[in-house]
CSV table of C-alpha atoms in Angstrom, one decimal:
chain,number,residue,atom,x,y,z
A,1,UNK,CA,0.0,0.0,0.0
A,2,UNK,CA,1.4,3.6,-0.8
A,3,UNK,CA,1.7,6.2,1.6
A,4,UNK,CA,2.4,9.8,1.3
A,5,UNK,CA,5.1,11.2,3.7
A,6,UNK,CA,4.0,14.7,4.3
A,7,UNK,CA,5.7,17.2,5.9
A,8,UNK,CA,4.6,17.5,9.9
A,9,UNK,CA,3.1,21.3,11.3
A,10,UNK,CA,6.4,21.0,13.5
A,11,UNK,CA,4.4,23.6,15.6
A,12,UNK,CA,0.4,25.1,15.3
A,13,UNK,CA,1.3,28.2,13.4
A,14,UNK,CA,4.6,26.9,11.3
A,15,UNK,CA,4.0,28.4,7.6
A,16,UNK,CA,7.0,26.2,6.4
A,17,UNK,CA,10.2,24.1,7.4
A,18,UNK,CA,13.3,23.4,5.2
A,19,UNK,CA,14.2,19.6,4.8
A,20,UNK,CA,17.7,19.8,5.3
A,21,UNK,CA,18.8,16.4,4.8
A,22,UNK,CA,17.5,13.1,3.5
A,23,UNK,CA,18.8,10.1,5.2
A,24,UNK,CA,17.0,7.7,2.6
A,25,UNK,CA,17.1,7.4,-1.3
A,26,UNK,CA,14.4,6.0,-3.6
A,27,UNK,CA,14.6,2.2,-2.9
A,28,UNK,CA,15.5,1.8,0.4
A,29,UNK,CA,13.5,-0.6,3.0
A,30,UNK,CA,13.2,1.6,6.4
A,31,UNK,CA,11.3,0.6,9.8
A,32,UNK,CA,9.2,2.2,11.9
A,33,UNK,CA,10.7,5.0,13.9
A,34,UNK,CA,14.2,5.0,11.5
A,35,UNK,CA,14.7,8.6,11.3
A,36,UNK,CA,14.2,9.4,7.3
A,37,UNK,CA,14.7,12.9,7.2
A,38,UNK,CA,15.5,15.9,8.8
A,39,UNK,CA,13.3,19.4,9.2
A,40,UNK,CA,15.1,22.6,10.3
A,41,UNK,CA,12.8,24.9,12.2
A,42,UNK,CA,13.1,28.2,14.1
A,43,UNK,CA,14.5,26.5,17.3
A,44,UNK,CA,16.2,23.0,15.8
A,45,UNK,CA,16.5,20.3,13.5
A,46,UNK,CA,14.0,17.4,14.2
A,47,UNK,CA,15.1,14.4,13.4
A,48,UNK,CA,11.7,12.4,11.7
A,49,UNK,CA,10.9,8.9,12.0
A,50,UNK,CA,8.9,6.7,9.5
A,51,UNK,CA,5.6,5.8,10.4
A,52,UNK,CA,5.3,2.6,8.9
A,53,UNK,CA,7.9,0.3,7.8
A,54,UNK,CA,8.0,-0.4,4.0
A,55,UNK,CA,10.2,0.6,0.9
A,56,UNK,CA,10.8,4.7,-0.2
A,57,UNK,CA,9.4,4.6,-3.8
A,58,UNK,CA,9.6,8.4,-4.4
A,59,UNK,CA,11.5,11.5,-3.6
A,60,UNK,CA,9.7,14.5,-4.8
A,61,UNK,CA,11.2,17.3,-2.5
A,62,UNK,CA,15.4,18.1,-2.6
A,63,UNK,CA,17.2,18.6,0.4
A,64,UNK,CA,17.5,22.8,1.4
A,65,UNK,CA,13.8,23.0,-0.1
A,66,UNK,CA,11.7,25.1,2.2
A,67,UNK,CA,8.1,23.8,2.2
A,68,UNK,CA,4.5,24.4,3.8
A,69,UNK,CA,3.3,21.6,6.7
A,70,UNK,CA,1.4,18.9,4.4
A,71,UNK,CA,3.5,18.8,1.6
A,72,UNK,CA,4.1,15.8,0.2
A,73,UNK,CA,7.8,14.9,0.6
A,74,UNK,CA,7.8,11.2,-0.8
A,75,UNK,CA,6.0,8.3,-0.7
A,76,UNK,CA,6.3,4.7,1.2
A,77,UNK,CA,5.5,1.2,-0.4
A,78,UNK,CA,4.4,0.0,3.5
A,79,UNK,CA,4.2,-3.6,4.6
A,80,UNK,CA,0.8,-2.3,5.5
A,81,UNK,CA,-2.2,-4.5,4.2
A,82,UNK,CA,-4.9,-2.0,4.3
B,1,UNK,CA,23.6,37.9,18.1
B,2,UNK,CA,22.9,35.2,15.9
B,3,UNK,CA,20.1,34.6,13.6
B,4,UNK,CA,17.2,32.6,13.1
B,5,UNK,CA,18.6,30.8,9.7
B,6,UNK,CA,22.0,29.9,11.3
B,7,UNK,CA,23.1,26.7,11.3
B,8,UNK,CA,21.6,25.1,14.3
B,9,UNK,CA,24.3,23.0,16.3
B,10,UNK,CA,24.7,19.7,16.2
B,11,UNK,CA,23.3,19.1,19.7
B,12,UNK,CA,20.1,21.0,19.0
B,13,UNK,CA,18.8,17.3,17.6
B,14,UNK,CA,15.3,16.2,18.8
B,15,UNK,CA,14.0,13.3,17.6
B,16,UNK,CA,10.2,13.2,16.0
B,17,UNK,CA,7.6,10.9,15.8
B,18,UNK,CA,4.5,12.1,13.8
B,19,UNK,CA,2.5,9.4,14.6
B,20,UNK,CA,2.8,9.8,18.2
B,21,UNK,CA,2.8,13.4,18.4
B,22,UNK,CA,-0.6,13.7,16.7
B,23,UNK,CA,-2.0,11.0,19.3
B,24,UNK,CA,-1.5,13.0,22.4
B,25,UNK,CA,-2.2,16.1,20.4
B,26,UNK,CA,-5.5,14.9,19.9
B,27,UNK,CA,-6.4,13.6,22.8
B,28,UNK,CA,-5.8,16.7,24.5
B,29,UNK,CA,-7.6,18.6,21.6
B,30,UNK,CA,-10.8,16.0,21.9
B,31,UNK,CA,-10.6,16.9,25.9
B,32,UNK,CA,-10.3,20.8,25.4
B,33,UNK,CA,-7.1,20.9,27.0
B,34,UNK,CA,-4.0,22.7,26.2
B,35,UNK,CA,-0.7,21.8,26.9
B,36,UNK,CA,2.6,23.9,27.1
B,37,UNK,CA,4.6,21.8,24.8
B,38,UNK,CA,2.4,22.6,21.9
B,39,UNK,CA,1.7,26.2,22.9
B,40,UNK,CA,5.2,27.0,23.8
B,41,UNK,CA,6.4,25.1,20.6
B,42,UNK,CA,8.6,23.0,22.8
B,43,UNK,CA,11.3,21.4,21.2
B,44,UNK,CA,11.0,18.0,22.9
B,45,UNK,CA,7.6,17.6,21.6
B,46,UNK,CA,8.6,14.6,20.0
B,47,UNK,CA,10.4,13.1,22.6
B,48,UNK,CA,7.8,13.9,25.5
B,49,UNK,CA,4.4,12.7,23.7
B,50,UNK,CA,5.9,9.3,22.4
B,51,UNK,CA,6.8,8.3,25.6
B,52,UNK,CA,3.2,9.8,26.5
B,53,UNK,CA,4.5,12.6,28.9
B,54,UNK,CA,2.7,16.1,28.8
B,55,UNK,CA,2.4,19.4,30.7
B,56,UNK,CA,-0.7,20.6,31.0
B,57,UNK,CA,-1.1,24.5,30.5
B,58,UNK,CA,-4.1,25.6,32.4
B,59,UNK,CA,-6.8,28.9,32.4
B,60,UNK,CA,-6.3,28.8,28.5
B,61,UNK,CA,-4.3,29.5,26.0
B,62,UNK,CA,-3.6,33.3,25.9
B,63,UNK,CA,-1.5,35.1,29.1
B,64,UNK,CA,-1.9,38.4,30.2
B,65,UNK,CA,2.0,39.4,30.2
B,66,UNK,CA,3.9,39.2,26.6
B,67,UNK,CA,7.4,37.9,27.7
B,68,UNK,CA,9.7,38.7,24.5
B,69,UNK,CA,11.3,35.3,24.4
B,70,UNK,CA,7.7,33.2,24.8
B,71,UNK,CA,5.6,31.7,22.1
B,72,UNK,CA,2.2,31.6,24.0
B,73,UNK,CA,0.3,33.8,22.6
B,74,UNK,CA,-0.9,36.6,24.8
B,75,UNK,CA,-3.9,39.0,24.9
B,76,UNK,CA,-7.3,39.4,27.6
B,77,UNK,CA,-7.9,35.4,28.1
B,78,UNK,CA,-11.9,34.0,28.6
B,79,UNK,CA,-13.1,33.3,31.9
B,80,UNK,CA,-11.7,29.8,33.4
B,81,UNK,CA,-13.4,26.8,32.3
B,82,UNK,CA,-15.3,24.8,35.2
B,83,UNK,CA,-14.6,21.5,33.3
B,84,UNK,CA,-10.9,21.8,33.1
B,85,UNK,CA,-10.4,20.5,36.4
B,86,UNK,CA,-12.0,17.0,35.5
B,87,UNK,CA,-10.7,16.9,32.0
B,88,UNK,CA,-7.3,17.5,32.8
B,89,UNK,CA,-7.8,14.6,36.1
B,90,UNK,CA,-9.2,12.3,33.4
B,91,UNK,CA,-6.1,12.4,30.9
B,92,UNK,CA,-3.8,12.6,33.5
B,93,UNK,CA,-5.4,9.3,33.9
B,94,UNK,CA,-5.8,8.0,30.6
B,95,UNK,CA,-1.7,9.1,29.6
B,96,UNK,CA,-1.2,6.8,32.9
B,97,UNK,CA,1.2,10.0,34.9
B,98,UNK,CA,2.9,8.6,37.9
B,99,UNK,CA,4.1,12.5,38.0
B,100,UNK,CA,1.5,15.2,36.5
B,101,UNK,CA,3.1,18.6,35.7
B,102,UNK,CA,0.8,21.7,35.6
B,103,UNK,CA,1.7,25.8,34.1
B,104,UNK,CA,-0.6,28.3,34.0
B,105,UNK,CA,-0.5,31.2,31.7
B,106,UNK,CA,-0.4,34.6,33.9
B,107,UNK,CA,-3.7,35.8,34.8
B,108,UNK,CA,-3.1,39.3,35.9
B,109,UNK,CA,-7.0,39.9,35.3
B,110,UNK,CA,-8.3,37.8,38.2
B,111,UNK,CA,-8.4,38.5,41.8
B,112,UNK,CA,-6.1,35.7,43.0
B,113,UNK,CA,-3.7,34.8,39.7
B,114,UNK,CA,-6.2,31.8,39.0
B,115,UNK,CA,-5.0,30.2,42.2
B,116,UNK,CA,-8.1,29.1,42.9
B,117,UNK,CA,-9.0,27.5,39.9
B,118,UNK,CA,-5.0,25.9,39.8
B,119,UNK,CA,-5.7,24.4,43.8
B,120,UNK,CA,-9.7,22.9,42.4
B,121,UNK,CA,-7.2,21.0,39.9
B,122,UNK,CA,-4.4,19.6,41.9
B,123,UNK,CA,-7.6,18.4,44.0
B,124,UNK,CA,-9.1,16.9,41.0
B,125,UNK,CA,-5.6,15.0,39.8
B,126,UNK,CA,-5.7,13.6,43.3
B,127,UNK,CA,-9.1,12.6,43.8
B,128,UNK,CA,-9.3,10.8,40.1
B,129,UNK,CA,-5.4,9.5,40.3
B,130,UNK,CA,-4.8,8.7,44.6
B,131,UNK,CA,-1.3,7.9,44.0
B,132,UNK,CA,0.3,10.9,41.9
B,133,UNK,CA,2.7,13.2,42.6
B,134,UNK,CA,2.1,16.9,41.2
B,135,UNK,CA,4.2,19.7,40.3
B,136,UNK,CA,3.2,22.8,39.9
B,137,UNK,CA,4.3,25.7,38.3
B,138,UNK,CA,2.8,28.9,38.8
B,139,UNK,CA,3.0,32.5,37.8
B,140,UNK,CA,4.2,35.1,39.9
B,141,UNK,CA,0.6,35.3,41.4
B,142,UNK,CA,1.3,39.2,41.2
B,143,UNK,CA,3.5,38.1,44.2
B,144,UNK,CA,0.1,38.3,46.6
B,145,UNK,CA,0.6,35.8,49.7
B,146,UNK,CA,-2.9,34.8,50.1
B,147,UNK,CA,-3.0,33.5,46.4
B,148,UNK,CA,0.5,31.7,46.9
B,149,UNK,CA,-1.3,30.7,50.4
B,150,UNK,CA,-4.2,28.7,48.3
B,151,UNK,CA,-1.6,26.9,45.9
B,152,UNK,CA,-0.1,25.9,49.3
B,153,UNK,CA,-3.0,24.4,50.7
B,154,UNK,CA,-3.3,22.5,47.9
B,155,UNK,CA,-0.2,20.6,48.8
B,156,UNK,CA,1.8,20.1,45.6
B,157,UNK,CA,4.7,17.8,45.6
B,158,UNK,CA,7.0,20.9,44.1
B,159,UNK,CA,5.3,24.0,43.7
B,160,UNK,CA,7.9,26.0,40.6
B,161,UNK,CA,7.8,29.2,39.6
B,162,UNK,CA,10.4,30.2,36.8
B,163,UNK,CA,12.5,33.5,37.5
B,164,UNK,CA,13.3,32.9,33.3
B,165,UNK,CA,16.1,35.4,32.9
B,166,UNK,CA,18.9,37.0,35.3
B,167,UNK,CA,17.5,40.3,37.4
B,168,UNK,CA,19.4,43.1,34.8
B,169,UNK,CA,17.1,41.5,31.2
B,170,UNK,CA,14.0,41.2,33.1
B,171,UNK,CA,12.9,45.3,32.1
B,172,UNK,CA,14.0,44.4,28.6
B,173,UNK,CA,12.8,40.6,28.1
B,174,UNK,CA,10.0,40.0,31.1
B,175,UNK,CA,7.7,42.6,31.2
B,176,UNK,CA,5.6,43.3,34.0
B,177,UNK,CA,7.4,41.1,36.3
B,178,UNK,CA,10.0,41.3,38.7
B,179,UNK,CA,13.2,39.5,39.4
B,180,UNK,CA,13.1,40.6,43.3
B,181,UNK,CA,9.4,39.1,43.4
B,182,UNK,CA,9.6,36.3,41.6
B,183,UNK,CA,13.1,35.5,44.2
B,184,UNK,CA,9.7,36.2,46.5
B,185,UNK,CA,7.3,34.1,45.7
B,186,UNK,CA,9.5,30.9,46.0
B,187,UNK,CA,11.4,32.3,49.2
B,188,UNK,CA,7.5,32.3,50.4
B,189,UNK,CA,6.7,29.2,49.9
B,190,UNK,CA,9.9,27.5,51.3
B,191,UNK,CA,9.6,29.4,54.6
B,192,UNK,CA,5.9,28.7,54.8
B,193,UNK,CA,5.6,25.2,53.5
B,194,UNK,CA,9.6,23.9,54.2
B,195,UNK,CA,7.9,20.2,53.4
B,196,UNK,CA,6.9,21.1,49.9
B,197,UNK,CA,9.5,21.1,47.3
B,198,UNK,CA,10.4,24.3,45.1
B,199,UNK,CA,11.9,24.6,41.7
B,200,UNK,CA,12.9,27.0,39.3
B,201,UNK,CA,13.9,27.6,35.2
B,202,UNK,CA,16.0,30.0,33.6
B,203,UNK,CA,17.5,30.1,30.0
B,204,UNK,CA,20.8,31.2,28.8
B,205,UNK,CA,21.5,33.0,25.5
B,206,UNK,CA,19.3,35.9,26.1
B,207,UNK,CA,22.6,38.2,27.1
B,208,UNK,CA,23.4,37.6,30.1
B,209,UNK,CA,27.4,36.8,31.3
B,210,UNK,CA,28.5,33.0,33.0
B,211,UNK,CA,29.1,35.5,35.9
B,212,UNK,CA,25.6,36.9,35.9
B,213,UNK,CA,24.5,33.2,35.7
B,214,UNK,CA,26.2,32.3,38.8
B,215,UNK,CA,24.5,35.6,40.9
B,216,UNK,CA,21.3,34.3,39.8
B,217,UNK,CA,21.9,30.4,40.9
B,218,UNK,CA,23.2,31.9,44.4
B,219,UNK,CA,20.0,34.5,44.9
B,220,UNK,CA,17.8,31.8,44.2
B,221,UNK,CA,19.5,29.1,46.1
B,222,UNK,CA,19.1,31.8,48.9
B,223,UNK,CA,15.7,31.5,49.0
B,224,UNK,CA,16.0,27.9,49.7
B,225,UNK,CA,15.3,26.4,46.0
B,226,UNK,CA,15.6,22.8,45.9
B,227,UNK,CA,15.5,21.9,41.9
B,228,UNK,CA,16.7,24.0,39.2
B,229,UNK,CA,17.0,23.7,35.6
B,230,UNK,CA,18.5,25.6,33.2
B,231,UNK,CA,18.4,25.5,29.4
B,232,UNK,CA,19.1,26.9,26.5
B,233,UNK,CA,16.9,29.7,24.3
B,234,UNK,CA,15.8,29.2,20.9
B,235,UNK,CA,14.4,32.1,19.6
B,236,UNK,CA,10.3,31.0,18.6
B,237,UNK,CA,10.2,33.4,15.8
B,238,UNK,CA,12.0,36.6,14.0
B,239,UNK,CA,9.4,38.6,16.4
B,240,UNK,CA,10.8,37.8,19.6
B,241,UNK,CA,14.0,38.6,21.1
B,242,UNK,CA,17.3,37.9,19.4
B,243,UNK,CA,19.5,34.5,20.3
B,244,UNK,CA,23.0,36.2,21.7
B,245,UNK,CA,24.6,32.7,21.9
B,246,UNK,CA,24.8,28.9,21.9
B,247,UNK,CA,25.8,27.4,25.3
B,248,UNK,CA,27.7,24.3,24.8
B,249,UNK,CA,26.8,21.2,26.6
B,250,UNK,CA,30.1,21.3,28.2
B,251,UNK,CA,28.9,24.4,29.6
B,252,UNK,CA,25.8,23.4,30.5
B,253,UNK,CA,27.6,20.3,32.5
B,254,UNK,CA,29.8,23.2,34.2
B,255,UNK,CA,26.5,25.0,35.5
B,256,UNK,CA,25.3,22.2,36.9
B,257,UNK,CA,28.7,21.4,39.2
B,258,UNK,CA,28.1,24.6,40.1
B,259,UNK,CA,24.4,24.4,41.2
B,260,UNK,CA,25.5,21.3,43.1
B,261,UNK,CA,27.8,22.9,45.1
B,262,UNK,CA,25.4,25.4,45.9
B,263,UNK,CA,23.2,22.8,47.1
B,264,UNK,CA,20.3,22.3,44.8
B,265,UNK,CA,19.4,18.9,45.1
B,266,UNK,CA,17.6,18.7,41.5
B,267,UNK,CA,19.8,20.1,38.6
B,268,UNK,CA,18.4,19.5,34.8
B,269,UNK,CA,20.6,21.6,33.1
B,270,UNK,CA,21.5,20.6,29.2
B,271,UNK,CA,21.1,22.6,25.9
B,272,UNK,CA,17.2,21.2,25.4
B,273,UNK,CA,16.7,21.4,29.5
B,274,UNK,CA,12.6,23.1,29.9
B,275,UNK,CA,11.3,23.5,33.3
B,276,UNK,CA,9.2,20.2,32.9
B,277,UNK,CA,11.7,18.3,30.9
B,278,UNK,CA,12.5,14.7,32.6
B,279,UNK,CA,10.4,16.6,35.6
B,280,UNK,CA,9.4,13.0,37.1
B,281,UNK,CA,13.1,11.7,37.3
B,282,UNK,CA,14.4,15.0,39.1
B,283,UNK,CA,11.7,15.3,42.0
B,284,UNK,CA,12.5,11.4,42.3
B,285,UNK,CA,16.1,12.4,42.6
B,286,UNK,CA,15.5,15.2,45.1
B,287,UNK,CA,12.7,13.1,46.7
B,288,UNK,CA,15.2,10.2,47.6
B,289,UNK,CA,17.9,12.7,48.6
């Protein structure tokens, strides 16, 4: 099943957060709470962890990109039956 | 100063867990509570709501002060809600607190500093949860004794109030407070209620010197403080007071010798350190001291 990995509100009112580093390519397998990117904010860079376990099948945003909360950064191929 | 788009140290690295983070968020959203950690835009958000760990900020979500370096929004807050005592008894509850931490925003507009309505909730965390301890950390209570008095009777396990800042920022960072008062309102409580645990927060970066730092751990150790913590400021927005500096864990480590020797028995001092962050394991530490 394919999942979009959006990016988090980090806070209520964040208008945007720049992903500063990818720790995953297009074809890697990652579990649950592996940290798959990181998000610079105001105060620090959040490490984020995947939801679900499963296989990156798409990269859509480049690292340094600065983009609004809900943005879809990639998408998962999760183990996920439904 | 430094800016906002900086590179970030390398020890300003929270973890982040979406999943879990929206869990609690909601919760507390489908209870109408609010909590400081989203409010404040608390940096160990992530780390506090997986392991199911929230402070509870009560009588809303707007204060009556505007505190240069604070996120929560400010402005003339609605009246305090009569169910907020039960709600926040029933998710202390349901998140399963052995140690239930509770702010307030500063209610300059009412009588007693929302003392009263603070004391109905300890009560109600107790009555719902018999075998918690609470913390609480108040406002200055405009420094009035018969408001501290009614947080007193309500017997927290640590009663905190936050001096924020050393005394020579506090005209230029913490307006409408004092540093004298706020040293005040905790040497209160200590002589009146020796059996009750108090703790304060400050952060560093706002301007102020290592010696300054060391003025304000002795004032406030003066007053007979039991637990401090001290941590760094991050800046919430380009609206609030300028970052003068990054203190270095090595640093931090340093401050906290030097609380020790000063005798606070509770020390949480580290780049991320917030008044309630690991809150349970310090009053265990000071508790079994």
């Amino acid at each position: 099943m394919k999942k979009n990995i959006a990016m988090p509100a980090l806070k209520p009112d964040m208008k945007e957060g720049i992903l500063c580093r990818w720790n995953v390519e297009a074809g890697d397998s990652v579990s649950a709470g592996d940290v798959i990117y990181e998000v610079e904010t105001d105060k620090v860079v959040a490490e984020i962890e995947a939801d679900s376990s499963g296989t990156i099948s798409d990269i859509f945003v480049e690292e340094g990109d600065a983009v609004e909360p809900g943005t879809v950064l990639a998408q998962i191929e999760t183990d996920d039956i439904v | 100063m430094t800016d906002n788009k900086e590179k970030k140290p390398e020890w300003l690295k929270v973890k982040y867990n979406g999943a879990a983070v929206r869990e609690v968020a909601e919760m507390m959203k489908g209870m109408g509570l609010n909590t400081v950690c989203r409010e404040a835009n608390c940096p160990n958000i992530g780390e506090c709501f997986a392991s199911r760990t929230a402070t509870f900020m009560i009588l809303g979500d707007k204060c009556t002060r505007d505190c240069r370096f604070c996120s929560v929004a400010h402005g003339l807050p609605l009246p305090p809600d009569p169910d907020e005592p039960p709600s926040v008894a029933k998710a202390v509850k349901k998140l399963g607190l052995g140690h239930a931490v509770v702010t307030m925003v500063t209610r300059d507009d009412l009588p007693d500093g929302g003392a009263g309505h603070f004391a109905a909730i300890i009560d109600e965390i107790r009555r719902v949860n018999p075998n918690i301890t609470v913390e609480a950390l108040i406002s200055d209570l405009k420094g009035d004794e018969r408001s501290i008095d009614v947080m007193l009777e309500a017997r927290p396990d640590i009663l905190g109030h936050n001096v924020e800042t050393i005394s020579r920022l506090y005209s230029s960072v913490r307006l409408g407070a004092e540093y004298e008062r706020s040293l005040g309102v905790l040497r209160y409580a200590k002589e009146k209620r020796p059996d009750i645990y108090t703790k304060t927060g400050f952060m560093v970066g706002l301007g102020e010197t290592d010696d300054e730092i060391m003025s304000l751990l002795r004032d406030v150790r003066k007053t007979g403080c039991d637990i401090v913590t001290i941590g760094q400021y991050l800046r919430p927005s380009e609206a609030h007071v300028p970052l003068d500096r990054y203190v270095t864990p090595e640093q931090f480590s340093k401050y906290e010798i030097q609380a020790k020797k000063l005798g606070f028995t509770g020390v949480v001092s580290s780049p991320l350190a917030r008044s309630s962050y690991h809150a349970a394991k310090s009053f265990s530490e000071t508790a079994n001291n």
